[in-house]
PDB file of C-alpha atoms in Angstrom:
ATOM      1  CA  MET H 448       0.041  -0.122   0.212  1.00 51.00           C
ATOM      2  CA  LYS H 449       1.330   3.323  -1.089  1.00 65.00           C
ATOM      3  CA  ASN H 450       1.240   6.060   1.467  1.00 76.00           C
ATOM      4  CA  GLY H 451       0.682   9.758   0.658  1.00 78.00           C
ATOM      5  CA  PRO H 452      -1.562  12.756   0.599  1.00 85.00           C
ATOM      6  CA  ILE H 453      -5.309  12.103  -0.270  1.00 87.00           C
ATOM      7  CA  ILE H 454      -8.117  14.367  -0.769  1.00 87.00           C
ATOM      8  CA  VAL H 455     -11.529  13.374   0.657  1.00 91.00           C
ATOM      9  CA  SER H 456     -14.482  15.177  -0.865  1.00 89.00           C
ATOM     10  CA  PRO H 457     -17.928  15.751   1.167  1.00 90.00           C
ATOM     11  CA  GLU H 458     -19.336  12.710  -0.637  1.00 92.00           C
ATOM     12  CA  SER H 459     -16.325  10.584   0.957  1.00 90.00           C
ATOM     13  CA  ASN H 460     -14.828  10.095  -2.545  1.00 90.00           C
ATOM     14  CA  VAL H 461     -10.836   9.459  -1.912  1.00 90.00           C
ATOM     15  CA  GLN H 462      -8.406  10.873  -4.416  1.00 90.00           C
ATOM     16  CA  ARG H 463      -4.704  10.116  -3.871  1.00 88.00           C
ATOM     17  CA  LEU H 464      -2.626  12.982  -4.928  1.00 84.00           C
ATOM     18  CA  GLN H 465       0.521  12.150  -7.363  1.00 80.00           C
ATOM     19  CA  ARG H 466       3.928  13.686  -7.041  1.00 76.00           C
ATOM     20  CA  VAL H 467       4.728  16.079 -10.124  1.00 71.00           C
ATOM     21  CA  GLU H 468       8.440  16.488 -11.045  1.00 71.00           C
ATOM     22  CA  LEU H 469       8.645  20.414 -11.168  1.00 65.00           C
ATOM     23  CA  GLN H 470      11.702  20.344 -13.336  1.00 65.00           C
ATOM     24  CA  ALA H 471      10.989  17.757 -15.812  1.00 63.00           C
ATOM     25  CA  THR H 472       7.605  19.245 -17.075  1.00 64.00           C
ATOM     26  CA  GLY H 473       8.825  22.995 -17.534  1.00 68.00           C
ATOM     27  CA  ILE H 474       5.489  24.078 -16.784  1.00 77.00           C
ATOM     28  CA  TYR H 475       5.860  24.853 -13.067  1.00 78.00           C
ATOM     29  CA  ASP H 476       8.129  28.025 -12.981  1.00 82.00           C
ATOM     30  CA  GLU H 477       7.905  30.941 -10.699  1.00 83.00           C
ATOM     31  CA  LYS H 478       5.581  32.647 -13.129  1.00 88.00           C
ATOM     32  CA  TRP H 479       3.011  29.636 -12.780  1.00 87.00           C
ATOM     33  CA  LEU H 480       3.443  29.732  -8.905  1.00 86.00           C
ATOM     34  CA  GLN H 481       2.773  33.630  -8.973  1.00 91.00           C
ATOM     35  CA  GLN H 482      -0.475  33.343 -11.205  1.00 92.00           C
ATOM     36  CA  LEU H 483      -1.652  30.375  -9.039  1.00 91.00           C
ATOM     37  CA  VAL H 484      -1.273  32.181  -5.654  1.00 90.00           C
ATOM     38  CA  PHE H 485      -2.745  35.476  -7.329  1.00 93.00           C
ATOM     39  CA  ALA H 486      -5.945  33.566  -8.416  1.00 93.00           C
ATOM     40  CA  ASN H 487      -6.131  31.733  -5.387  1.00 91.00           C
ATOM     41  CA  ALA H 488      -5.513  33.585  -2.524  1.00 87.00           C
ATOM     42  CA  ASP H 489      -7.131  31.342   0.130  1.00 86.00           C
ATOM     43  CA  LEU H 490      -3.913  29.013  -0.741  1.00 86.00           C
ATOM     44  CA  LEU H 491      -1.990  31.449   1.619  1.00 85.00           C
ATOM     45  CA  PRO H 492      -2.394  31.056   5.364  1.00 84.00           C
ATOM     46  CA  PHE H 493      -3.293  34.810   5.725  1.00 79.00           C
ATOM     47  CA  TYR H 494      -5.424  34.027   9.151  1.00 78.00           C
ATOM     48  CA  GLU H 495      -2.661  32.213  10.645  1.00 82.00           C
ATOM     49  CA  ILE H 496      -0.256  35.158  10.261  1.00 80.00           C
ATOM     50  CA  ASP H 497      -2.807  37.690  11.691  1.00 82.00           C
ATOM     51  CA  ALA H 498      -6.732  37.450  11.717  1.00 84.00           C
ATOM     52  CA  ASP H 499      -7.010  40.963  10.240  1.00 83.00           C
ATOM     53  CA  TYR H 500      -5.443  39.413   6.954  1.00 84.00           C
ATOM     54  CA  ALA H 501      -8.299  36.901   6.433  1.00 85.00           C
ATOM     55  CA  GLY H 502     -10.471  37.663   3.456  1.00 87.00           C
ATOM     56  CA  ALA H 503      -7.605  39.388   1.387  1.00 89.00           C
ATOM     57  CA  VAL H 504      -8.379  39.828  -2.221  1.00 92.00           C
ATOM     58  CA  PRO H 505      -6.146  40.009  -5.203  1.00 93.00           C
ATOM     59  CA  VAL H 506      -5.286  43.609  -6.385  1.00 95.00           C
ATOM     60  CA  CYS H 507      -2.493  43.580  -9.100  1.00 94.00           C
ATOM     61  CA  MET H 508       0.599  41.417 -10.190  1.00 94.00           C
ATOM     62  CA  GLU H 509       4.076  42.492 -11.055  1.00 93.00           C
ATOM     63  CA  LEU H 510       3.534  46.137  -9.650  1.00 91.00           C
ATOM     64  CA  VAL H 511       6.938  48.232 -10.648  1.00 90.00           C
ATOM     65  CA  THR H 512       8.704  49.883  -7.698  1.00 86.00           C
ATOM     66  CA  LYS H 513      12.025  51.366  -6.963  1.00 85.00           C
ATOM     67  CA  SER H 514      13.203  48.158  -5.514  1.00 80.00           C
ATOM     68  CA  GLY H 515      11.990  46.135  -8.347  1.00 83.00           C
ATOM     69  CA  ARG H 516       8.718  44.118  -9.322  1.00 87.00           C
ATOM     70  CA  VAL H 517       6.144  43.198  -6.451  1.00 89.00           C
ATOM     71  CA  ASP H 518       4.802  39.705  -7.375  1.00 91.00           C
ATOM     72  CA  CYS H 519       1.378  39.904  -5.821  1.00 93.00           C
ATOM     73  CA  ILE H 520      -0.657  42.531  -3.899  1.00 93.00           C
ATOM     74  CA  TYR H 521      -3.566  41.907  -1.937  1.00 93.00           C
ATOM     75  CA  VAL H 522      -5.916  44.154   0.121  1.00 92.00           C
ATOM     76  CA  THR H 523      -7.725  42.971   3.175  1.00 90.00           C
ATOM     77  CA  PRO H 524     -11.494  43.946   4.091  1.00 90.00           C
ATOM     78  CA  THR H 525      -9.871  46.479   6.614  1.00 89.00           C
ATOM     79  CA  GLY H 526      -7.734  48.062   3.876  1.00 91.00           C
ATOM     80  CA  ARG H 527      -4.393  46.594   4.987  1.00 88.00           C
ATOM     81  CA  LEU H 528      -1.821  45.910   1.947  1.00 89.00           C
ATOM     82  CA  VAL H 529      -0.465  42.305   1.683  1.00 88.00           C
ATOM     83  CA  ILE H 530       2.635  41.890  -0.402  1.00 88.00           C
ATOM     84  CA  THR H 531       3.633  38.441  -1.539  1.00 87.00           C
ATOM     85  CA  GLU H 532       6.970  37.564  -3.158  1.00 85.00           C
ATOM     86  CA  THR H 533       6.965  34.137  -4.886  1.00 84.00           C
ATOM     87  CA  LYS H 534      10.040  31.947  -5.133  1.00 77.00           C
ATOM     88  CA  LEU H 535      10.225  28.255  -5.881  1.00 72.00           C
ATOM     89  CA  TYR H 536      12.225  26.393  -3.190  1.00 65.00           C
ATOM     90  CA  ARG H 537      14.965  25.649  -5.722  1.00 62.00           C
ATOM     91  CA  ASN H 538      15.720  29.338  -6.398  1.00 56.00           C
ATOM     92  CA  PRO H 539      18.729  30.538  -4.488  1.00 56.00           C
ATOM     93  CA  GLN H 540      17.422  34.063  -4.363  1.00 55.00           C
ATOM     94  CA  SER H 541      14.629  32.624  -1.793  1.00 50.00           C
ATOM     95  CA  ARG H 542      17.178  32.276   1.017  1.00 51.00           C
ATOM     96  CA  ARG H 543      19.221  35.543   0.226  1.00 50.00           C
ATOM     97  CA  GLU H 544      17.801  38.577  -1.165  1.00 51.00           C
ATOM     98  CA  VAL H 545      14.050  38.308  -0.873  1.00 48.00           C
ATOM     99  CA  ILE H 546      13.636  38.775   2.824  1.00 45.00           C
ATOM    100  CA  GLY H 547      15.039  42.238   2.687  1.00 45.00           C
ATOM    101  CA  ARG H 548      14.065  43.380  -0.771  1.00 45.00           C
ATOM    102  CA  TYR H 549      11.058  45.438   0.004  1.00 43.00           C
ATOM    103  CA  SER H 550      10.770  48.496   2.406  1.00 43.00           C
ATOM    104  CA  ILE H 551       7.395  50.380   2.047  1.00 44.00           C
ATOM    105  CA  THR H 552       6.443  53.436   3.740  1.00 44.00           C
ATOM    106  CA  LEU H 553       2.747  54.217   3.514  1.00 45.00           C
ATOM    107  CA  LYS H 554       1.595  57.797   4.499  1.00 45.00           C
ATOM    108  CA  THR H 555      -1.951  58.180   6.072  1.00 44.00           C
TER     109      THR H 555
END
């Protein structure tokens, strides 16, 4: 018997998830991940970070700033901005420069 993640539907149908080799297909790159996260904001654990982030909706992708492009921007129901930088785990930038890349000042 093969172990691994499964999806169980409300009707109790079971579907076993299959591993996809990201490098082999050439389809799954950072642009694909960015579009996936932007179109499906519920994939991000906003509520676990801060309850005020729950319900964030996508606003734009690839916003040009002085520091570079912002991958995804969301806004919460209370008007807070959420900036998301998407990096595949195999990208060496994911450990180096992404964390300190953005410094945004909002004036009210």
